[in-house]
Amino acid sequence: MIPELGHFALVAALLVALLQVALPALGVWRRDRRLMAVASSAAQTQFLLILFAYLCLTWAFVTRDWSVAYVAANSHSELPLAYRVSAVWGAHEGSMLLWVLMLSGWAAAVSVFNRRLPPDLAATTLAVLGAVGVGFLLFILLTSNPFERSFPVPADGRDLNPLLQDPGLVIHPPMLYMGYVGFSVAFAFALAALISGRLDAAWARWTRPWTTTAWLFLTCGITLGSWWAYNELGWGGWWFWDPVENASFMPWLVGTALIHSLAVTEKRGQLKAWTVLLAILAFALSLLGTFLVRSGVLVSVHAFATDPARGVFILTFLAIVLGIAFTLYAWRAPRFVSVADFALFSREGLLLLNNVFLVVAAFAVLLGTLYPLLAEALNLGKVSVGPPYFNAVFLPLTAPLAVLVGLAAAVGWKRAKPAEVWKRVRVPAALAVVAGLALPWALGHRTLLAAIAGGMLAIWVLLTAAQEIGRRVLAKRDRVQGLLQVPRAVWGMTLAHAGLGIWVLGVSFVSLYSVEKDVRLGPGQAAELSGYAFRFDGVEGRAGPNYDADHGRVEVSHGGRVLAELEPEKRRYRASGQVMTESAVDHNALRDLYVALGEPIDKARADGDWALRLYYKPMMRLVWWGGFIMALGGLIAASDRRYRLAQARETAAVRAEALA
């Protein structure tokens, strides 16, 4: 009975979504505020209905209702409760239900927190979000029903994919989806601006917090996904340029450009048409990522769907949504084009250049992701585009981008004098050069040109990020008061840029100085790697809640002093028979020591030799810290109360003008 209620809730949500589109659109056309107001109540009702459906599916997992085909395919009686809850989004149907739940949640949030918006803009924005919701609800009901029954009812489930039985799965997908779907709000605001013809600094202030919030969730999701792959897959890497990784990285790059472009539109009233285009592209790439993951064209641990009908549906929906958006943009955008009255050597000029690098990087990744698919579709043979291509194309764009990030923070709006800018940046530049030269030597590594460059760029970004706050504090006689008066948006920008610098530093060192070794060890034997001794103490059998494990023990020492006891595992899941590697990592700020347990060399002997893979990874933690500090910066910036106060003033002015 519960699954049927969930299905009916989705049907009701579809009907409400249709009302959310039709009645507010009619209200805007007739200038009827009562019809416009329907948008808010419809958005909130739709969210509650989808939430109820989601809870119904969760209950089916918790109670092990094997009559629901999706539950039987992705759970098992021995699966721990935490993974039964997270299994709701562990495969295609449930992940799409989570997607529409997030989408309806964003729409409900817009209806609650943007009550001060002009009624026509609010109604149009929510109507666009409702239209997107209609498409995805139809997709679920027609091709991906998570409540479909299975007869006869199996005695037990087939279990959740062992790759997904990890704490990272509990957090990573919701964060990623919140970011993906969050760009729909920027998209809806962009279309509302094109339809209404209202695209000014006030529109940028309404849009910017929502865009920043979506960006911070996507940043967290990507970072958590990278951390999960590093810890769960046992290959010691944190980014492989997998097409599904790229699917989330592309909207992140364009979303980053959008945030900076919104700043220019808000402060200077420039780049309006470009900002709207970026909002459309960010959501377009989110939809494209959905198509790649759900269509079955990719083979990946992240790619769920295998039914071509689903791919055709999403591709058709993608074509309709983007066709309407780009047609509307081509029709209305020319009226927003303005003649630039700023120099290239100004903050807005450098931010525009920053945008160019980000968008070029995004489309370089897009080309590398889609080319193998297009080549295969055109019968040109199978083409593999891997890390060598992406590193060769993407990395050269990173260096000038990092320079621009630091330089833009030191340059004023409208026009800047090179002599004044040089006074601001000469100390950070000198310190970056010195630190870049000294850091590899101080950490005991050979000095390579790439390491020097990476260290210089990282220190440059870190120091220039702090300059804005320093200037504001030094401008006040009371330094403490000056520090307290720094706006949250400035703190957020500083933290986000500092996170980027930390990330660059981590990536530079871990990419250049990682060392790995495959060894064969018996109990009591040891191997040396980068000055660390790894002594293998053997393997014992252990039983987990739904798996049996070969539990290894490795003692790590340095200079005769024991540093850690690592316990890698080789798990065999009882329901599926799949074997998974659970790595073990000892870490601090300067390095990771990573051990993955391979296969027994002599399976006939319980105390025989085993294959192990050992890694030394310097500054690996900085990669994760950098990502989370960037996200924290986005959170602080999005919470700046100046946005709410400015929105209140601007809404009052708009309403007064309408009454006049």
PDB file of N, CA, C and O in Angstrom, residues 486-516:
ATOM      1  N   VAL A 486      34.195  44.122   7.958  1.00  0.00           N
ATOM      2  CA  VAL A 486      34.401  43.475   6.656  1.00  0.00           C
ATOM      3  C   VAL A 486      33.149  42.667   6.305  1.00  0.00           C
ATOM      4  O   VAL A 486      32.728  41.809   7.081  1.00  0.00           O
ATOM      5  N   PRO A 487      32.518  42.906   5.157  1.00  0.00           N
ATOM      6  CA  PRO A 487      31.285  42.183   4.809  1.00  0.00           C
ATOM      7  C   PRO A 487      31.537  40.686   4.635  1.00  0.00           C
ATOM      8  O   PRO A 487      32.639  40.251   4.297  1.00  0.00           O
ATOM      9  N   ARG A 488      30.474  39.927   4.847  1.00  0.00           N
ATOM     10  CA  ARG A 488      30.586  38.480   4.681  1.00  0.00           C
ATOM     11  C   ARG A 488      30.971  38.102   3.254  1.00  0.00           C
ATOM     12  O   ARG A 488      31.678  37.126   3.039  1.00  0.00           O
ATOM     13  N   ALA A 489      30.467  38.871   2.295  1.00  0.00           N
ATOM     14  CA  ALA A 489      30.793  38.560   0.900  1.00  0.00           C
ATOM     15  C   ALA A 489      32.297  38.640   0.660  1.00  0.00           C
ATOM     16  O   ALA A 489      32.865  37.826  -0.084  1.00  0.00           O
ATOM     17  N   VAL A 490      32.966  39.604   1.311  1.00  0.00           N
ATOM     18  CA  VAL A 490      34.413  39.737   1.156  1.00  0.00           C
ATOM     19  C   VAL A 490      35.128  38.587   1.857  1.00  0.00           C
ATOM     20  O   VAL A 490      36.092  38.019   1.330  1.00  0.00           O
ATOM     21  N   TRP A 491      34.658  38.240   3.061  1.00  0.00           N
ATOM     22  CA  TRP A 491      35.235  37.078   3.743  1.00  0.00           C
ATOM     23  C   TRP A 491      35.059  35.819   2.896  1.00  0.00           C
ATOM     24  O   TRP A 491      35.971  34.991   2.786  1.00  0.00           O
ATOM     25  N   GLY A 492      33.870  35.675   2.315  1.00  0.00           N
ATOM     26  CA  GLY A 492      33.619  34.493   1.492  1.00  0.00           C
ATOM     27  C   GLY A 492      34.522  34.428   0.278  1.00  0.00           C
ATOM     28  O   GLY A 492      35.084  33.376  -0.043  1.00  0.00           O
ATOM     29  N   MET A 493      34.677  35.571  -0.413  1.00  0.00           N
ATOM     30  CA  MET A 493      35.576  35.619  -1.569  1.00  0.00           C
ATOM     31  C   MET A 493      37.004  35.276  -1.159  1.00  0.00           C
ATOM     32  O   MET A 493      37.704  34.511  -1.845  1.00  0.00           O
ATOM     33  N   THR A 494      37.435  35.823  -0.019  1.00  0.00           N
ATOM     34  CA  THR A 494      38.799  35.570   0.448  1.00  0.00           C
ATOM     35  C   THR A 494      39.013  34.093   0.742  1.00  0.00           C
ATOM     36  O   THR A 494      40.027  33.504   0.343  1.00  0.00           O
ATOM     37  N   LEU A 495      38.060  33.481   1.449  1.00  0.00           N
ATOM     38  CA  LEU A 495      38.190  32.061   1.774  1.00  0.00           C
ATOM     39  C   LEU A 495      38.154  31.190   0.517  1.00  0.00           C
ATOM     40  O   LEU A 495      38.912  30.220   0.396  1.00  0.00           O
ATOM     41  N   ALA A 496      37.269  31.530  -0.421  1.00  0.00           N
ATOM     42  CA  ALA A 496      37.173  30.738  -1.649  1.00  0.00           C
ATOM     43  C   ALA A 496      38.480  30.793  -2.435  1.00  0.00           C
ATOM     44  O   ALA A 496      38.973  29.769  -2.923  1.00  0.00           O
ATOM     45  N   HIS A 497      39.058  31.982  -2.548  1.00  0.00           N
ATOM     46  CA  HIS A 497      40.329  32.114  -3.262  1.00  0.00           C
ATOM     47  C   HIS A 497      41.467  31.445  -2.494  1.00  0.00           C
ATOM     48  O   HIS A 497      42.363  30.828  -3.101  1.00  0.00           O
ATOM     49  N   ALA A 498      41.436  31.548  -1.155  1.00  0.00           N
ATOM     50  CA  ALA A 498      42.450  30.856  -0.351  1.00  0.00           C
ATOM     51  C   ALA A 498      42.336  29.346  -0.531  1.00  0.00           C
ATOM     52  O   ALA A 498      43.349  28.632  -0.626  1.00  0.00           O
ATOM     53  N   GLY A 499      41.096  28.845  -0.576  1.00  0.00           N
ATOM     54  CA  GLY A 499      40.890  27.419  -0.818  1.00  0.00           C
ATOM     55  C   GLY A 499      41.455  26.989  -2.156  1.00  0.00           C
ATOM     56  O   GLY A 499      42.040  25.902  -2.277  1.00  0.00           O
ATOM     57  N   LEU A 500      41.292  27.854  -3.167  1.00  0.00           N
ATOM     58  CA  LEU A 500      41.875  27.553  -4.475  1.00  0.00           C
ATOM     59  C   LEU A 500      43.396  27.464  -4.381  1.00  0.00           C
ATOM     60  O   LEU A 500      44.011  26.546  -4.951  1.00  0.00           O
ATOM     61  N   GLY A 501      44.017  28.405  -3.660  1.00  0.00           N
ATOM     62  CA  GLY A 501      45.469  28.364  -3.504  1.00  0.00           C
ATOM     63  C   GLY A 501      45.931  27.100  -2.798  1.00  0.00           C
ATOM     64  O   GLY A 501      46.922  26.465  -3.203  1.00  0.00           O
ATOM     65  N   ILE A 502      45.226  26.706  -1.742  1.00  0.00           N
ATOM     66  CA  ILE A 502      45.577  25.476  -1.017  1.00  0.00           C
ATOM     67  C   ILE A 502      45.415  24.266  -1.926  1.00  0.00           C
ATOM     68  O   ILE A 502      46.251  23.354  -1.932  1.00  0.00           O
ATOM     69  N   TRP A 503      44.353  24.257  -2.719  1.00  0.00           N
ATOM     70  CA  TRP A 503      44.117  23.151  -3.648  1.00  0.00           C
ATOM     71  C   TRP A 503      45.234  23.065  -4.693  1.00  0.00           C
ATOM     72  O   TRP A 503      45.740  21.975  -4.978  1.00  0.00           O
ATOM     73  N   VAL A 504      45.626  24.210  -5.249  1.00  0.00           N
ATOM     74  CA  VAL A 504      46.712  24.229  -6.240  1.00  0.00           C
ATOM     75  C   VAL A 504      47.999  23.686  -5.634  1.00  0.00           C
ATOM     76  O   VAL A 504      48.725  22.899  -6.264  1.00  0.00           O
ATOM     77  N   LEU A 505      48.289  24.078  -4.397  1.00  0.00           N
ATOM     78  CA  LEU A 505      49.500  23.599  -3.736  1.00  0.00           C
ATOM     79  C   LEU A 505      49.450  22.083  -3.551  1.00  0.00           C
ATOM     80  O   LEU A 505      50.417  21.373  -3.840  1.00  0.00           O
ATOM     81  N   GLY A 506      48.315  21.582  -3.084  1.00  0.00           N
ATOM     82  CA  GLY A 506      48.180  20.140  -2.890  1.00  0.00           C
ATOM     83  C   GLY A 506      48.299  19.369  -4.185  1.00  0.00           C
ATOM     84  O   GLY A 506      49.013  18.359  -4.265  1.00  0.00           O
ATOM     85  N   VAL A 507      47.602  19.832  -5.223  1.00  0.00           N
ATOM     86  CA  VAL A 507      47.632  19.136  -6.510  1.00  0.00           C
ATOM     87  C   VAL A 507      49.039  19.141  -7.097  1.00  0.00           C
ATOM     88  O   VAL A 507      49.507  18.129  -7.644  1.00  0.00           O
ATOM     89  N   SER A 508      49.725  20.264  -6.984  1.00  0.00           N
ATOM     90  CA  SER A 508      51.076  20.357  -7.552  1.00  0.00           C
ATOM     91  C   SER A 508      52.006  19.322  -6.932  1.00  0.00           C
ATOM     92  O   SER A 508      52.718  18.602  -7.639  1.00  0.00           O
ATOM     93  N   PHE A 509      52.006  19.233  -5.620  1.00  0.00           N
ATOM     94  CA  PHE A 509      52.958  18.352  -4.952  1.00  0.00           C
ATOM     95  C   PHE A 509      52.552  16.885  -5.051  1.00  0.00           C
ATOM     96  O   PHE A 509      53.401  16.017  -5.254  1.00  0.00           O
ATOM     97  N   VAL A 510      51.258  16.595  -4.928  1.00  0.00           N
ATOM     98  CA  VAL A 510      50.860  15.188  -4.983  1.00  0.00           C
ATOM     99  C   VAL A 510      51.022  14.640  -6.396  1.00  0.00           C
ATOM    100  O   VAL A 510      51.316  13.456  -6.592  1.00  0.00           O
ATOM    101  N   SER A 511      50.867  15.500  -7.402  1.00  0.00           N
ATOM    102  CA  SER A 511      51.009  15.040  -8.785  1.00  0.00           C
ATOM    103  C   SER A 511      52.473  14.786  -9.141  1.00  0.00           C
ATOM    104  O   SER A 511      52.784  13.869  -9.906  1.00  0.00           O
ATOM    105  N   LEU A 512      53.371  15.596  -8.585  1.00  0.00           N
ATOM    106  CA  LEU A 512      54.774  15.508  -8.979  1.00  0.00           C
ATOM    107  C   LEU A 512      55.593  14.553  -8.123  1.00  0.00           C
ATOM    108  O   LEU A 512      56.550  13.950  -8.603  1.00  0.00           O
ATOM    109  N   TYR A 513      55.231  14.415  -6.856  1.00  0.00           N
ATOM    110  CA  TYR A 513      56.099  13.694  -5.933  1.00  0.00           C
ATOM    111  C   TYR A 513      55.499  12.410  -5.384  1.00  0.00           C
ATOM    112  O   TYR A 513      56.074  11.802  -4.483  1.00  0.00           O
ATOM    113  N   SER A 514      54.350  11.985  -5.887  1.00  0.00           N
ATOM    114  CA  SER A 514      53.784  10.707  -5.437  1.00  0.00           C
ATOM    115  C   SER A 514      54.703   9.562  -5.856  1.00  0.00           C
ATOM    116  O   SER A 514      55.269   9.574  -6.952  1.00  0.00           O
ATOM    117  N   VAL A 515      54.807   8.591  -4.976  1.00  0.00           N
ATOM    118  CA  VAL A 515      55.612   7.408  -5.255  1.00  0.00           C
ATOM    119  C   VAL A 515      54.750   6.190  -4.959  1.00  0.00           C
ATOM    120  O   VAL A 515      54.035   6.153  -3.947  1.00  0.00           O
ATOM    121  N   GLU A 516      54.791   5.199  -5.832  1.00  0.00           N
ATOM    122  CA  GLU A 516      54.033   3.968  -5.600  1.00  0.00           C
ATOM    123  C   GLU A 516      54.922   2.762  -5.878  1.00  0.00           C
ATOM    124  O   GLU A 516      55.877   2.829  -6.649  1.00  0.00           O
TER     125      GLU A 516
END
